[in-house]
Tab-separated table of C-alpha atoms and ligand atoms in Angstrom:
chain	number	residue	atom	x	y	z
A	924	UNK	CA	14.032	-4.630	-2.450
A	925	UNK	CA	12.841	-1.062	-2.042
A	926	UNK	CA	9.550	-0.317	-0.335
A	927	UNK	CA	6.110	-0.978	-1.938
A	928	UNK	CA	2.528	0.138	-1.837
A	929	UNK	CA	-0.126	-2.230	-1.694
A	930	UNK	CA	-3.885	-1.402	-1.111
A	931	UNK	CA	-5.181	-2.949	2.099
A	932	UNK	CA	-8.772	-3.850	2.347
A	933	UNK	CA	-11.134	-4.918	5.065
A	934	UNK	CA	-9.077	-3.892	7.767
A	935	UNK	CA	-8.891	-1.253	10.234
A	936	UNK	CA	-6.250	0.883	11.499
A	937	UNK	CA	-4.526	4.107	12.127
A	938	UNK	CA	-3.051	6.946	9.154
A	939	UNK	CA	0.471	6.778	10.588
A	940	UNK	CA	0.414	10.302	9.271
A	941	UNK	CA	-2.589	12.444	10.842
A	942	UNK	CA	-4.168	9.689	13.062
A	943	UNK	CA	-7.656	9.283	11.315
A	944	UNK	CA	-9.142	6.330	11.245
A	945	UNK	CA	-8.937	4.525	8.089
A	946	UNK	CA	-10.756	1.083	6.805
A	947	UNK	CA	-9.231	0.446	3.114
A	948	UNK	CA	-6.269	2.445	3.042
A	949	UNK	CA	-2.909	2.643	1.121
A	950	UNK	CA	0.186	1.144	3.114
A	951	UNK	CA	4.030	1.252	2.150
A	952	UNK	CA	6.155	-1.669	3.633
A	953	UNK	CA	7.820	-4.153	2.367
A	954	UNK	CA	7.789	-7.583	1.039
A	955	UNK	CA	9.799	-9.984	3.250
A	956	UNK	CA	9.549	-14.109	2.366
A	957	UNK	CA	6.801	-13.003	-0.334
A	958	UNK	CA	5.179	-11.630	2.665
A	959	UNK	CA	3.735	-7.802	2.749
A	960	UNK	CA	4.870	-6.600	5.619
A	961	UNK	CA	3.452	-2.718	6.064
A	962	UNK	CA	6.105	0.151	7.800
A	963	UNK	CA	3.130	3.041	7.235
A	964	UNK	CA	-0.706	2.802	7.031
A	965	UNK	CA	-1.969	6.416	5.640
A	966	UNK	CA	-5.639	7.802	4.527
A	967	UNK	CA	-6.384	8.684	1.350
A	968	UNK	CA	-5.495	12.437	2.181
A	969	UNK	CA	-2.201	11.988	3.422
A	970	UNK	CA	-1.797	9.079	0.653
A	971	UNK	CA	-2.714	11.811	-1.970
A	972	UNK	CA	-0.117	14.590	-0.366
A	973	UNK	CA	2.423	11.827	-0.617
A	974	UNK	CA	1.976	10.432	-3.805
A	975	UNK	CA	4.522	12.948	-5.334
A	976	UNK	CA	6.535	10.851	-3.711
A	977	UNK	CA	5.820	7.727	-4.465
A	978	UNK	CA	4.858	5.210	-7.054
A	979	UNK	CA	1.565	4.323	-7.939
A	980	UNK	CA	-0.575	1.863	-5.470
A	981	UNK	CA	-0.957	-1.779	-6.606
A	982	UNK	CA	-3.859	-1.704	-8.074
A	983	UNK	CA	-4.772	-5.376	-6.488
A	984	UNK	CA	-3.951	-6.113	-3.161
A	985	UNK	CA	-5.608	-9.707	-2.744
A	986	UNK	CA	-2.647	-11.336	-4.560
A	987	UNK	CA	0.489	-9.396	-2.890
A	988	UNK	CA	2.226	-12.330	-4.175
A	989	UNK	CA	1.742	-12.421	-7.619
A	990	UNK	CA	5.228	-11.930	-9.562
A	991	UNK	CA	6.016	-8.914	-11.413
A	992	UNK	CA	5.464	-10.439	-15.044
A	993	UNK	CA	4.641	-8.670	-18.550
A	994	UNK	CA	1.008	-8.875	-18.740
A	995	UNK	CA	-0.610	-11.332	-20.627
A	996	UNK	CA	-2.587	-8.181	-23.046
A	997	UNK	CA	-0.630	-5.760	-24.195
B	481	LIG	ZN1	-3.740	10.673	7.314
């Protein structure tokens, strides 16, 4: 499984990228025995020059579990 993004909230680190400190920040890991496990915390400015790069953030990080599924509403 290639790397994902999930949002991570309440916690706080260090942007990987430029050092800042960040509370709520986009990470990029991956999922290992449906467990997130994060490679790279970055702020929202280095998450924004990087996004070129990347795909979009999940847009809910509470349930990193939830299966990739067609949604329910079109
Ligand atoms: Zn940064």
């Amino acid at each position: 499984m290639g790397p994902v993004w999930r949002l991570i909230k309440g916690q706080k680190d260090i942007c990987h990228r430029c050092g800042r400190e960040i509370v709520d920040f986009p990470a990029v890991g991956r999922v290992v025995d449906f467990q997130f496990k994060p490679e790279a915390k970055y702020c929202w400015d280095c998450y924004r020059y990087l996004t070129p790069f990347v795909d979009d953030i999940a847009p809910v990080s509470q349930d990193p579990f939830q299966p990739v599924t067609k949604p329910a509403i079109p």
